[in-house]
Each structure stands twice: as structure tokens, then as C-alpha cells.
């Protein structure tokens, strides 16, 4: 398909290599894309892109619009809207400064909202609230 579309020189096909990690692969890209058209109840790869400081373009499916703040740490396009995806991707491709700025903000978002210490604290808050509610009922 890449050959038929005339984009083969711009596409890299990797052999399956069990030594490659998600970190290795994400490090090799400039822009993350999550073009889901179905369920994204939890989208770990989006958070992994952010943790690696990668700007991304995602579809407006389930949790993705909650993770991405358009223009700040990525862009959101309507699911299935290739023109909207292309416009966001072109903006990032054509501007190294925009890619860097959004990637940097993505990394900050990952640290502030999705790091292990933050997730532990949020989990503890839920447990504490459950205990308070239980004690009020008793």
C-alpha cells in the first residue's frame, strides 16, 4: 500500500524484534497518533507518548479528549475525519518549534497528572473518601 501511494521512501517497516521496547519505538518517532474509531476507555499509549515528550494527534473517542488539551499537549480530531487529522499532523510536521513546545507541555502533563506518585495519591484519596462515607453511615 505504501508503494501504491508513493510514500514508500517515507515509511519505515520494522522487523518484529523482541528486544525492542515501547520506549525504544516511541523514542524513534516525532509525533504520536491514536486514530481510534472505537473504544479507548483507557489509552495507555497516549500517556506513554506524553511521558516521552511526544506531541500527538488523537481521535475524539472516549478518554482521549480528557487526556489531550488541544493546542497545549496535542490535538484532537473527530474520529474518521482524515482531513482534520492531516491538518493537525501537517501543523506539527511543518513546525519543529510547535512540535517541541507541545512535546514539552505533554511531558509536563504526564508528570502532573499521570505519574505514579500522582496516581497513588489519587487512589488514596478515593479510599479515604470511601472510609469517611462508611464511617458516617455507621
Coordinates of C-alpha atoms in Angstrom, one line a residue:
X1 CA 0.0 0.0 0.0
X2 CA 2.8 2.4 0.9
X3 CA 4.3 1.7 -2.6
X4 CA 1.0 2.2 -4.3
X5 CA 0.5 5.5 -2.5
X6 CA 4.0 6.7 -3.5
X7 CA 5.1 7.1 0.1
X8 CA 7.4 4.1 0.5
X9 CA 10.6 6.2 0.9
X10 CA 9.0 8.0 3.9
X11 CA 7.8 4.8 5.6
X12 CA 9.9 2.6 7.8
X13 CA 8.8 -1.0 8.3
X14 CA 10.4 -2.7 11.3
X15 CA 11.0 -6.4 11.6
X16 CA 9.5 -7.9 14.7
X17 CA 12.2 -7.7 17.4
X18 CA 11.5 -8.9 21.0
X19 CA 14.4 -6.7 22.1
X20 CA 12.6 -3.5 21.1
X21 CA 10.6 -2.0 23.9
X22 CA 7.7 0.5 23.7
X23 CA 10.2 3.1 24.9
X24 CA 12.6 2.3 22.0
X25 CA 9.8 2.7 19.5
X26 CA 8.3 5.9 20.9
X27 CA 11.8 7.4 21.1
X28 CA 12.1 6.8 17.3
X29 CA 9.1 8.9 16.3
X30 CA 8.4 12.6 16.2
X31 CA 4.6 12.6 16.5
X32 CA 2.3 10.1 18.2
X33 CA -1.0 9.2 16.6
X34 CA -4.0 7.5 18.1
X35 CA -6.5 7.3 15.3
X36 CA -9.1 5.1 17.1
X37 CA -12.6 4.8 15.7
X38 CA -13.8 2.6 18.5
X39 CA -13.3 2.1 22.2
X40 CA -10.5 3.9 24.0
X41 CA -11.7 3.6 27.6
X42 CA -8.1 3.6 28.8
X43 CA -5.4 4.7 26.4
X44 CA -2.0 3.9 27.8
X45 CA -0.1 4.7 24.7
X46 CA -1.3 8.3 24.7
X47 CA 0.1 8.8 28.2
X48 CA 3.3 7.0 27.1
X49 CA 3.6 9.4 24.2
X50 CA 3.3 12.3 26.7
X51 CA 5.8 10.8 29.2
X52 CA 8.3 10.6 26.3
X53 CA 7.6 14.3 25.4
X54 CA 5.9 13.5 22.1
X55 CA 3.2 15.7 20.7
X56 CA 0.2 13.7 19.4
X57 CA -2.9 13.8 17.4
X58 CA -5.8 11.7 18.7
X59 CA -9.4 11.0 17.8
X60 CA -12.3 12.2 19.9
X61 CA -13.1 8.8 21.3
X62 CA -13.9 8.1 25.0
X63 CA -11.0 9.1 27.3
X64 CA -8.7 10.7 24.7
X65 CA -10.3 14.2 24.8
X66 CA -9.9 14.1 28.6
X67 CA -6.2 13.4 28.2
X68 CA -5.4 15.8 25.4
X69 CA -5.8 19.6 25.8
X70 CA -6.0 20.7 22.2
X71 CA -3.1 23.0 21.3
X72 CA -1.4 22.5 24.6
X73 CA -0.2 18.9 24.8
X74 CA -1.6 17.6 21.5
X75 CA -4.5 17.8 19.1
X76 CA -7.9 16.1 18.9
X77 CA -9.6 15.3 15.6
X78 CA -13.1 13.8 15.0
X79 CA -12.8 10.1 14.6
X80 CA -12.7 9.1 11.0
X81 CA -12.0 12.7 9.8
X82 CA -8.9 12.2 7.7
X83 CA -8.7 15.9 6.7
X84 CA -8.7 17.1 10.3
X85 CA -6.0 14.6 11.3
X86 CA -4.0 15.7 8.3
X87 CA -4.3 19.3 9.1
X88 CA -3.1 18.7 12.7
X89 CA -0.3 16.5 11.5
X90 CA 0.9 19.0 8.9
X91 CA 0.9 21.7 11.5
X92 CA 3.2 19.6 13.7
X93 CA 5.3 18.4 10.7
X94 CA 5.9 21.9 9.3
X95 CA 6.8 23.5 12.6
X96 CA 9.7 22.0 14.7
X97 CA 9.0 24.7 17.3
X98 CA 5.4 23.7 17.7
X99 CA 6.4 20.0 18.0
X100 CA 8.9 20.9 20.6
X101 CA 6.6 23.2 22.6
X102 CA 3.7 20.7 22.6
X103 CA 6.0 17.8 23.3
X104 CA 7.4 19.7 26.3
X105 CA 3.9 20.5 27.6
X106 CA 2.9 16.9 27.1
X107 CA 5.8 15.8 29.3
X108 CA 4.7 18.2 32.0
X109 CA 1.1 16.9 31.7
X110 CA 2.3 13.4 32.2
X111 CA 4.3 14.3 35.3
X112 CA 1.5 16.4 36.8
X113 CA -1.5 14.1 36.0
X114 CA -0.3 10.6 35.3
X115 CA 2.9 9.9 37.2
X116 CA 3.0 7.1 39.8
X117 CA 3.1 9.4 42.8
X118 CA 0.1 11.3 41.5
X119 CA -1.8 8.1 40.8
X120 CA -1.0 6.8 44.2
X121 CA -2.2 10.0 45.9
X122 CA -5.5 10.0 43.9
X123 CA -6.1 6.3 44.7
X124 CA -5.5 7.1 48.4
X125 CA -8.0 10.0 48.2
X126 CA -10.6 7.6 46.8
X127 CA -10.0 5.1 49.6
X128 CA -10.1 7.8 52.3
X129 CA -13.4 9.2 50.9
X130 CA -14.9 5.6 50.9
X131 CA -13.8 5.1 54.5
X132 CA -15.3 8.5 55.5
X133 CA -18.6 7.6 53.9
X134 CA -18.7 4.2 55.5
X135 CA -18.0 5.7 59.0
X136 CA -20.8 8.3 58.5
X137 CA -23.3 5.5 57.8
X138 CA -22.2 3.5 60.8

